[in-house]
XYZ file of C-alpha atoms in Angstrom:
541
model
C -5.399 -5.917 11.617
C -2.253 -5.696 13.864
C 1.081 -4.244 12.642
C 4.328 -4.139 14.906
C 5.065 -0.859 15.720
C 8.963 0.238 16.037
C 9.519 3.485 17.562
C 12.135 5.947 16.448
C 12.301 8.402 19.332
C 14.629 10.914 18.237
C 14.042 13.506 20.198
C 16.271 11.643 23.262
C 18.924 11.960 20.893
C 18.942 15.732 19.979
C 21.530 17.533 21.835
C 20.084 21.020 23.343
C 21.931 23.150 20.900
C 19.900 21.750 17.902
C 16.868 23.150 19.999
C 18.152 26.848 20.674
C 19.967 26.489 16.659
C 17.372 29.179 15.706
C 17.373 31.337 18.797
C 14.115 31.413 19.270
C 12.864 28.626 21.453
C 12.160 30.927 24.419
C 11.650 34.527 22.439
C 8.425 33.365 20.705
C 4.825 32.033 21.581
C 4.289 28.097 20.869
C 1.276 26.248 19.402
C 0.643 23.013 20.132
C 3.614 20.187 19.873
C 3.458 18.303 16.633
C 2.668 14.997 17.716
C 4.892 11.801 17.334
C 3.916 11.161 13.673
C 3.293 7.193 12.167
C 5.313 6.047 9.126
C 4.425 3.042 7.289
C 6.274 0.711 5.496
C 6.426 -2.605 3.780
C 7.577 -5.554 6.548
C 10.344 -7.306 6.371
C 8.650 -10.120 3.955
C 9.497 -7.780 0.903
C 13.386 -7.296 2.167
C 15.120 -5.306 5.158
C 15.396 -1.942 2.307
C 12.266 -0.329 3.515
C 12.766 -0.278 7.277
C 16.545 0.774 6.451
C 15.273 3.580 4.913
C 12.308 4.624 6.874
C 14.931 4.943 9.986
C 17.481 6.448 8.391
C 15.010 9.263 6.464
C 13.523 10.136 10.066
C 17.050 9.993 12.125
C 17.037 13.179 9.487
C 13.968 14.385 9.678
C 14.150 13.679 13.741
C 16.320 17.241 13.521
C 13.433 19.292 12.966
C 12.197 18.725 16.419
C 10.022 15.606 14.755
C 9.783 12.033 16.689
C 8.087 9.017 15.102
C 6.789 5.847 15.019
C 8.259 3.226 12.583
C 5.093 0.814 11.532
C 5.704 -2.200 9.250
C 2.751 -3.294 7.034
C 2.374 -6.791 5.103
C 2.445 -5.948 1.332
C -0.844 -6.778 0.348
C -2.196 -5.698 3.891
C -0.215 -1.858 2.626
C -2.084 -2.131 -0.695
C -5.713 -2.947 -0.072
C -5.359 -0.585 3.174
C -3.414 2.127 2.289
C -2.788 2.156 -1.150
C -5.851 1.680 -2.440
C -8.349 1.493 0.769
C -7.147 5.290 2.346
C -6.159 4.296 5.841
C -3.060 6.467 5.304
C -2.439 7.827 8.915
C 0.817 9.890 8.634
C 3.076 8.760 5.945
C 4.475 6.042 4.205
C 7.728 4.819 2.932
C 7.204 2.189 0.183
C 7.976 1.334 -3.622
C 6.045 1.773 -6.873
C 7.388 -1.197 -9.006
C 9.264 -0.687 -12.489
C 5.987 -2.166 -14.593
C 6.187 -1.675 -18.346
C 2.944 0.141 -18.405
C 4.264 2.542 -16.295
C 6.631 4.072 -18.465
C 3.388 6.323 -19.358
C 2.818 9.653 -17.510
C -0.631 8.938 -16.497
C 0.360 6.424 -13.676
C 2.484 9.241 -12.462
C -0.044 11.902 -12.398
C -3.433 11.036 -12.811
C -3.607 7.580 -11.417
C -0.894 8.607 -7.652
C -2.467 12.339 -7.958
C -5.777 12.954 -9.186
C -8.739 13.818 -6.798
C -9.990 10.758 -5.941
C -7.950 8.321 -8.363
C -8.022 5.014 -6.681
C -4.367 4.580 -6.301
C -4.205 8.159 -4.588
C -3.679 6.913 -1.125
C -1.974 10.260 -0.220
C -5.037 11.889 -0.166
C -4.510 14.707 -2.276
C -6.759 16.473 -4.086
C -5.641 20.017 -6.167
C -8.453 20.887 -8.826
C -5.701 22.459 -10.994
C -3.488 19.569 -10.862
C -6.096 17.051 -11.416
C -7.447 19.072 -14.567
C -3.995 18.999 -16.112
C -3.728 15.206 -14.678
C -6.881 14.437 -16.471
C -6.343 16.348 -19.881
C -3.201 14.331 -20.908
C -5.177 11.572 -20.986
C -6.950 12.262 -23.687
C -4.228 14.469 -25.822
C -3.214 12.149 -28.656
C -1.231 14.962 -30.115
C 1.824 14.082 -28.515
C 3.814 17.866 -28.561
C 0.553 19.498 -26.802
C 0.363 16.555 -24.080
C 3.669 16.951 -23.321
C 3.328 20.694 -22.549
C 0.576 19.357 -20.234
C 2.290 16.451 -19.082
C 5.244 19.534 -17.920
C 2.536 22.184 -16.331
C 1.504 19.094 -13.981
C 4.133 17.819 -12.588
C 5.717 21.714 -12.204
C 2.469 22.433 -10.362
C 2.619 18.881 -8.156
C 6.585 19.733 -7.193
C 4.956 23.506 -6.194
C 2.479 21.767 -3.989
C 5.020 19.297 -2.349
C 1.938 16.551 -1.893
C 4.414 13.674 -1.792
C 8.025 13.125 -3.515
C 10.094 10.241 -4.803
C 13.230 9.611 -2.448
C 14.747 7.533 -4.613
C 14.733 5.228 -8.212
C 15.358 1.296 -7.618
C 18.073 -0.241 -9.478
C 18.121 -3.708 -10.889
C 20.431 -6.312 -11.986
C 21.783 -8.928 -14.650
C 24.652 -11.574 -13.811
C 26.063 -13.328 -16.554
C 28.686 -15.689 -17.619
C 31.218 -13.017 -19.581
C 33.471 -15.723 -20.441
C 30.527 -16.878 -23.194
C 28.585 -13.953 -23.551
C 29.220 -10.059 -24.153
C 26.605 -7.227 -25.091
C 24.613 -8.446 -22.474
C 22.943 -5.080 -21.550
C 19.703 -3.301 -20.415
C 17.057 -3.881 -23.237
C 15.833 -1.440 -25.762
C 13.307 -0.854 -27.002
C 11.196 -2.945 -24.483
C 7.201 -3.440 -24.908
C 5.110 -3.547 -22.428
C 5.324 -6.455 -19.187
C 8.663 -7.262 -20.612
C 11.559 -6.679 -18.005
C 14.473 -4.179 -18.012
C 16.684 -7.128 -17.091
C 16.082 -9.240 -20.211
C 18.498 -9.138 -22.770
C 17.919 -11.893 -25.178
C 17.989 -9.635 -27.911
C 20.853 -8.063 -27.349
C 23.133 -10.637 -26.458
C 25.938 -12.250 -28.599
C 27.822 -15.596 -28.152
C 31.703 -15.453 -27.786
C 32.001 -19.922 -27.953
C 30.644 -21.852 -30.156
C 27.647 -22.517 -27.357
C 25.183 -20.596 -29.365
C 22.014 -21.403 -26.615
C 21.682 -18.833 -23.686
C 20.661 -20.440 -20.554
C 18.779 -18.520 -18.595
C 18.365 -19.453 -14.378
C 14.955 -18.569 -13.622
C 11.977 -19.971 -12.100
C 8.466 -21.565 -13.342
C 5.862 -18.513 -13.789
C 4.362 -19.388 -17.228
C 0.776 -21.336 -17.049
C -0.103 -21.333 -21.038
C 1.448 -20.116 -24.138
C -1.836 -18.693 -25.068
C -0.903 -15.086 -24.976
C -4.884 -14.961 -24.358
C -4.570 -15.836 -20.987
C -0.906 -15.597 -20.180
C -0.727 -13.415 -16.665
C 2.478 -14.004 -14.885
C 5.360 -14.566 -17.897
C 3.201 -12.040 -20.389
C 7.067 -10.388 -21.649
C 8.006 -13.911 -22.164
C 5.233 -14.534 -24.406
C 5.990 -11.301 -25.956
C 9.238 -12.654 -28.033
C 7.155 -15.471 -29.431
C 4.267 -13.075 -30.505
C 5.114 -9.897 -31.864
C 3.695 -6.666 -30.309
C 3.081 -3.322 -32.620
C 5.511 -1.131 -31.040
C 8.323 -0.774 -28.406
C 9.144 1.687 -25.738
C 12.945 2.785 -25.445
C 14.523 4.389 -23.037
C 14.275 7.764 -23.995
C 10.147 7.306 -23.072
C 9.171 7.256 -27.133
C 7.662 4.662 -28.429
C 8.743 3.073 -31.577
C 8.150 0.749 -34.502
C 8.265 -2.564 -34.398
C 5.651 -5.183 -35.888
C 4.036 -2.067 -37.268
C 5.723 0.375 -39.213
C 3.507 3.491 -38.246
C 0.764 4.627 -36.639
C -1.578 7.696 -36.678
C -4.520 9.204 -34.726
C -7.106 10.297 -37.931
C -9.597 11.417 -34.861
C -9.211 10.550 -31.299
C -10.787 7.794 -31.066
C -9.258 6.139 -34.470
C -5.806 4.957 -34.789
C -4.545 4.162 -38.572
C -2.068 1.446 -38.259
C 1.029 -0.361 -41.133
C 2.272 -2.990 -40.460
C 5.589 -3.548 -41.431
C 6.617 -5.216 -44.909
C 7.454 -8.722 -45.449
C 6.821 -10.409 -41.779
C 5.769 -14.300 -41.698
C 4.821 -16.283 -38.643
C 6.841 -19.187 -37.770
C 4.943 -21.704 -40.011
C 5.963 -19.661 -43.070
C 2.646 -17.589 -44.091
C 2.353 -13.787 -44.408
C 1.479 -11.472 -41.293
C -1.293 -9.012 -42.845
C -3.698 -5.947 -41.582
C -6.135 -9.571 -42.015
C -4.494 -10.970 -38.885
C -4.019 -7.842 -36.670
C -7.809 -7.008 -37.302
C -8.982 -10.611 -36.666
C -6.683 -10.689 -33.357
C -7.566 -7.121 -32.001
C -11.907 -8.152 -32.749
C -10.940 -11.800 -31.118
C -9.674 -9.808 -28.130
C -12.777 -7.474 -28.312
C -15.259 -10.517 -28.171
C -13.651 -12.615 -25.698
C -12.607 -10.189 -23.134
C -10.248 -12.406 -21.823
C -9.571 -11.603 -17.788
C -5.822 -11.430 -18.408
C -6.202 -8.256 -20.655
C -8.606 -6.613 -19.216
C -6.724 -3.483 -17.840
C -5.762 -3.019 -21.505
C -8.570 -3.824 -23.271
C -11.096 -1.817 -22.258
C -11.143 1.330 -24.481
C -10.647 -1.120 -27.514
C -14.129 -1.024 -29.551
C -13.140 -2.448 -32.791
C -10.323 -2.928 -35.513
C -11.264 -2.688 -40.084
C -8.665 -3.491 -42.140
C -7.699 -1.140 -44.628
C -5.783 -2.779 -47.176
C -3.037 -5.964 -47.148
C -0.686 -3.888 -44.254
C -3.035 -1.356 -42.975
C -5.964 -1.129 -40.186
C -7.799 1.227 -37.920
C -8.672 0.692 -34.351
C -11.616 1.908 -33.242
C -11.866 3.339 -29.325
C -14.702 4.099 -27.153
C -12.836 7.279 -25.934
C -9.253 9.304 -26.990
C -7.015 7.509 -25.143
C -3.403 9.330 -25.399
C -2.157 6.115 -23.655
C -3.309 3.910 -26.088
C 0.527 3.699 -28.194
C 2.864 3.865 -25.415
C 0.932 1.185 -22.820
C -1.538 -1.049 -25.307
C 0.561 -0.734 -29.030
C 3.075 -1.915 -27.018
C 1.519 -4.957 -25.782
C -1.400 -6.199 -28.457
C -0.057 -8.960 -30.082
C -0.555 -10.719 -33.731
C -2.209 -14.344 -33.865
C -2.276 -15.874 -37.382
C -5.842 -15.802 -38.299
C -5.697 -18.999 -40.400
C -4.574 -20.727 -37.024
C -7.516 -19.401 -34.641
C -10.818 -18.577 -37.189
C -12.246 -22.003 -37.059
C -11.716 -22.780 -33.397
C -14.787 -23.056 -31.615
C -14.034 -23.271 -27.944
C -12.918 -20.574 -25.385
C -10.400 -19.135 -26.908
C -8.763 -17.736 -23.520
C -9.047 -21.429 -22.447
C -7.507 -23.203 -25.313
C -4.401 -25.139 -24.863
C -2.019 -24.278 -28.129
C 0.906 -26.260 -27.358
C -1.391 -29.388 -27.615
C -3.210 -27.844 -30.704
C 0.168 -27.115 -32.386
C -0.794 -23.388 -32.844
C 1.686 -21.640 -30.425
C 3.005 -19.439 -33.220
C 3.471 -16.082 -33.775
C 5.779 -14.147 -35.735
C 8.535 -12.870 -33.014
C 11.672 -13.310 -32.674
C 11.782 -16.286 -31.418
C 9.454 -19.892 -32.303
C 8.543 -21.986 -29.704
C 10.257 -25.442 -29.441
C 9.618 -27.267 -26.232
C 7.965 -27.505 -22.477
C 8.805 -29.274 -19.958
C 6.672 -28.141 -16.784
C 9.004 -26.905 -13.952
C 12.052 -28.505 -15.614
C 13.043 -25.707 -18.740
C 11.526 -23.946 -21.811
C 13.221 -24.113 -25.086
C 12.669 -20.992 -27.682
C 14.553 -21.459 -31.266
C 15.588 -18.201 -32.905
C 13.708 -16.921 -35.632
C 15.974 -16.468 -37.881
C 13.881 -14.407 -40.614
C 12.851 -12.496 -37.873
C 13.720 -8.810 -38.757
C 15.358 -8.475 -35.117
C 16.404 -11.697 -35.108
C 19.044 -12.804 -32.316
C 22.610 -13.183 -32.907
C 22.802 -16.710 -31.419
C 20.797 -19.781 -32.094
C 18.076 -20.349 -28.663
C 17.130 -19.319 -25.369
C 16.624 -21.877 -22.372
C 14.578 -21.493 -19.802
C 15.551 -22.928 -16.619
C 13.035 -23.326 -14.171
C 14.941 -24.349 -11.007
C 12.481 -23.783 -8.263
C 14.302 -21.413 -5.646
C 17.763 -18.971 -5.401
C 20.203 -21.811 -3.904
C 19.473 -23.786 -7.063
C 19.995 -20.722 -9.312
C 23.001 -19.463 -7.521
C 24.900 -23.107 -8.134
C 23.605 -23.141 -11.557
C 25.685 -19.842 -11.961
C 28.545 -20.929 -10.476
C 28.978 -24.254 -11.639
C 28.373 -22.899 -15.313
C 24.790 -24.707 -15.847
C 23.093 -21.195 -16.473
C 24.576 -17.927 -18.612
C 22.835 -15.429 -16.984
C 20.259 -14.797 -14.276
C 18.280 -11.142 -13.462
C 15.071 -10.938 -10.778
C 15.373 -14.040 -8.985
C 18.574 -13.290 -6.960
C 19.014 -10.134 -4.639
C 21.024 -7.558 -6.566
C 23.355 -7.593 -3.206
C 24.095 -11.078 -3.904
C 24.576 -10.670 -7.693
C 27.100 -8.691 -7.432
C 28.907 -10.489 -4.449
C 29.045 -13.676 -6.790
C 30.557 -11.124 -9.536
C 33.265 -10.370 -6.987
C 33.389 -14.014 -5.918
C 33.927 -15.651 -9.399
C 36.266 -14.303 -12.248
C 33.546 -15.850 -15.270
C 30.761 -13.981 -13.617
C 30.159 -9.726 -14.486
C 27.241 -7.738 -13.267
C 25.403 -4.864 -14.463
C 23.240 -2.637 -12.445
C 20.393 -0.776 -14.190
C 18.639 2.164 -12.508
C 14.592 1.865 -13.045
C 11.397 3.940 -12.921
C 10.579 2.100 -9.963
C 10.091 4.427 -7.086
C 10.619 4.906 -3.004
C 8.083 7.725 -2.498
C 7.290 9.490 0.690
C 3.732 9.679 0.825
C 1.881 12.539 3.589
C -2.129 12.096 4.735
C -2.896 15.823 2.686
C -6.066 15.526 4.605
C -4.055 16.080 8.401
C -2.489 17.805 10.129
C 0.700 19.172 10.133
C 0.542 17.909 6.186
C -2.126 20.052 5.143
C 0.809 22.980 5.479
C 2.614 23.344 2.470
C 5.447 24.703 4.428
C 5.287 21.956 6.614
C 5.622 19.611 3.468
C 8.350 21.687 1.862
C 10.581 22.005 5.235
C 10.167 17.920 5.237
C 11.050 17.786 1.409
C 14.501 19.678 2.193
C 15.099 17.106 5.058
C 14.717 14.457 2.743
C 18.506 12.646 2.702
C 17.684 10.948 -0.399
C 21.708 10.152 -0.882
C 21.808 8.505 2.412
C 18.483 6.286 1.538
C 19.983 5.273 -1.524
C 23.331 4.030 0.230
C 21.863 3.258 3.622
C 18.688 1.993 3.136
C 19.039 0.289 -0.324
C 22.794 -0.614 0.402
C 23.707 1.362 -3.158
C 21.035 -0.592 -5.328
C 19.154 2.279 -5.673
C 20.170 6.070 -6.809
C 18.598 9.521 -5.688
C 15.684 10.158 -7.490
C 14.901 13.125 -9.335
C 12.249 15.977 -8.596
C 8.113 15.559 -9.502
C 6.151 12.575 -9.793
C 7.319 11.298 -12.954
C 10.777 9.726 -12.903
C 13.760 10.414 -14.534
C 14.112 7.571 -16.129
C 10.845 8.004 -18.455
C 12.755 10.376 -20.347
C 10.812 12.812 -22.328
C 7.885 12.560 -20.345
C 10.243 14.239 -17.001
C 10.272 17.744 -16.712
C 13.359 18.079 -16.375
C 13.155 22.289 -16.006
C 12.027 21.299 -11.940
C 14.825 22.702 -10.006
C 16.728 20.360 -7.786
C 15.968 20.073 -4.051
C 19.304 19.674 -2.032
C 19.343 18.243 1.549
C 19.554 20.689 3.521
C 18.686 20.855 7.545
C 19.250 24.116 8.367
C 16.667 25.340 5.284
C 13.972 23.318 6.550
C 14.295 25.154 10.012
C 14.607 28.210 8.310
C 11.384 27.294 6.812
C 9.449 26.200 9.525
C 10.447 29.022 11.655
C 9.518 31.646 8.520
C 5.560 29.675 8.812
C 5.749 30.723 12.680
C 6.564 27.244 14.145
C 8.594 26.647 17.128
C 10.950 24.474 19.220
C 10.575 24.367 23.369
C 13.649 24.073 25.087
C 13.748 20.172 24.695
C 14.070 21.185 20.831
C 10.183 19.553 20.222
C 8.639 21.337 17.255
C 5.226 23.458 17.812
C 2.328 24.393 15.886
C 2.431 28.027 15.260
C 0.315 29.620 17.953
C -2.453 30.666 16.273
């Protein structure tokens, strides 16, 4: 496949007293120049933010005496190739996305970092690391996994194998004139968005429905199949648990949970739930659900579903769920997103249950905080509150609007058709309309999504670890979070693991500043070079 190639030659642009800055350009032998060096990057088709700050990232690192070539890769073309198919050939400059399920460490460490993890497209391979990467997985006791969770990413930031650059923030608009408290969800399970307040929001007319701009992504309300809108789904049917935004994961269909062996989770359900048609949620249902899911395997679960073996229940609120392995992952990324389905609804249905159509059946109830009312296929959804709902929304509905493209949603906020919007609109433009119109406010919300800047650890000059730490000091991350993401994005923090996951950071990793002159200082210190046009060199031998 052909890419475009953009070249950033720097070295035109370094004045000659960069090259003599260390003195020793003529004193001391040279190696071989370090060739111009490839960075990769998602095209233009996923916005101008990744070429911005692939230039402006190698105008810096350009002052070590570096020269590159930009290269901009179609997103799925990055994945399947790079990501996932190892054709890294110098670096990259790209985004992890803010996914719910990756508010758990092991997408951080074991699934970018392991030896030979798929997703490990840097090419790295450390036995220690991995063996610490690996061990959390299976550490259901949550103070010990944490202590491992720490010694890996303190050994990955030692190793300097690749580093985040910076965390991408998103944004809500909303009509402040009807609605206030409109703020970044918490707790949030897993596939909902950080944008999505409908739980949080309260009314200030007597317009008690929240319309929500958006477009058409749901197929089915069969939370069996659902792919695409699966948080959506989540307010109808409850999930088990929450995430917040300190990284724990809390109550919320269930009361409690505990790990009598590692491979057996002992769960309560909370007291006194009913689904929308009035009967009691019991262990009865979560059992029957969990062994439905079990059986049917359906497609759209299956990167949760796997480890799941079988569920018993206990007594009126309590079950077990049985695993095939520990799984230390199993309550912050699948108790957050198993749901409840009323057994008395789904026992004597004797189709494909994955393929059956509840909104015809009348069975497209759950026990969340919200009941489902109405669909009109690419026109709106209508959700009633559940008002005996023990989170129950302070205002009477959400709507759904699905109007098809961003012109349509931007007049829809302006003219006062639609309350809020989040994803659908650049967070640039949000917060131009906020500016724009007096009834519209905006709220920026920095995510665990990621700019990382990835090295081949299997080439040369990577496979230097001063090499990698000189380019980690040259890292401007300030300037790619103004520059490159125009402000909509802030610095991130040290390791693999963001920031914003909270407890699961290690937050004891010493800041790296920017800082030029260090990075020469190191390079110089591992014997490498500049010639009198200020190129860098190999150390001689």
């Amino acid at each position: 496949m052909k890419h475009s190639i953009r070249s950033w030659r720097a070295m035109a642009l370094l004045p000659m007293s960069i090259a003599l800055m260390t003195g020793t350009a003529h004193a001391q032998a040279l190696g071989e120049p370090v060739p111009e060096l490839q960075i990769a990057y998602y095209a233009s088709d996923m916005g101008p933010m990744y070429e911005q700050s692939a230039r402006v990232m190698s105008e810096e690192w350009a002052k070590l005496g570096l020269s590159f070539q930009l290269q901009p890769v179609q997103f799925s073309a990055f994945i399947s190739n790079i990501m996932v198919g190892g054709g890294l050939e110098d670096m990259a400059v790209f985004t992890v996305g803010a996914d719910p399920d990756r508010v758990d460490p092991t997408y951080w460490l074991y699934d970018l970092g392991a030896c030979g993890a798929r997703r490990n497209g840097a090419k790295w391979c450390d036995e220690e690391f991995t063996a610490l990467a690996t061990a959390q997985r299976s550490q259901v006791d949550q103070a010990q996994r944490l202590e491992t969770v720490y010694a890996a990413q303190q050994r990955f930031y030692d190793q300097a194998p690749w580093w985040p650059a910076t965390n991408t923030v998103y944004g809500i608009l909303w009509n402040s004139d009807k609605w206030e408290n409109v703020t970044s969800p918490a707790p949030v399970a897993a596939h909902e968005g950080l944008v999505d307040p409908w739980l949080s929001a309260v009314p200030k007319t007597d317009d008690r429905i929240l319309d929500w701009a958006y477009l058409e992504d749901v197929t089915t309300y069969n939370p069996l199949a659902e792919e695409g809108a699966v948080g959506w789904l989540r307010f109808v049917y409850d999930t088990f648990a929450k995430n917040n935004a300190q990284g724990e994961t809390v109550p919320w269909a269930a009361e409690s949970w505990e790990f009598t062996d590692p491979q057996t989770v002992r769960i309560v359900l909370r007291d006194g739930m009913t689904f929308h048609d009035g009967k009691p949620v019991t262990a009865a249902d979560a059992a029957f659900t969990i062994n439905m899911v079990v059986e049917a395997q359906p497609p759209a679960m299956s990167s949760r579903i796997a480890n799941l073996e079988s569920a018993e229940v206990i007594d009126e609120r309590t079950f077990e769920v049985k695993l095939k392995t520990s799984d230390a992952a199993f309550v912050t990324t699948v108790l957050t997103y198993l749901f409840i389905l009323p057994e008395h609804l789904w026992a004597d249905y004797e189709g494909d249950v994955t393929a059956r159509d509840v909104i015809a059946d009348g069975v497209a109830i759950g026990s969340g905080p919200f009941k489902f009312k109405t669909w009109r296929m690419n026109e709106v959804h209508e959700l009633d509150t559940n008002t005996a709902h023990f989170n129950a929304p302070q205002y009477d509905g959400l709507r759904r609007l699905a109007l098809g493209q961003a012109d349509a949603i931007r007049s829809a906020m302006l003219s006062g058709a639609a309350d809020i919007a989040t994803t659908v609109l650049p967070v640039a433009a949000m917060s131009d309309l906020a500016v724009q119109e007096a009834s519209l406010d905006f709220l920026e919300i920095p995510s665990h999504g990621s700019l990382l800047v990835w090295l081949n650890n299997e080439k040369a000059p990577f496979t230097d670890l001063a090499f990698r730490e000189a380019l980690r000091l040259a890292t401007n991350k300030q300037r790619a979070a103004i520059e490159g993401w125009l402000g909509f994005a802030v610095p991130a923090g040290e390791g693999s693991v963001p920031t914003q996951l909270g407890m699961w950071h290690n937050s004891d990793l010493a800041p790296i500043p920017f800082d030029i002159d260090a990075a020469r200082a190191t390079l110089e210190a591992a014997g490498y070079g500049w010639d009198a046009q200020g190129r860098l060199h190999y150390p001689p031998n």
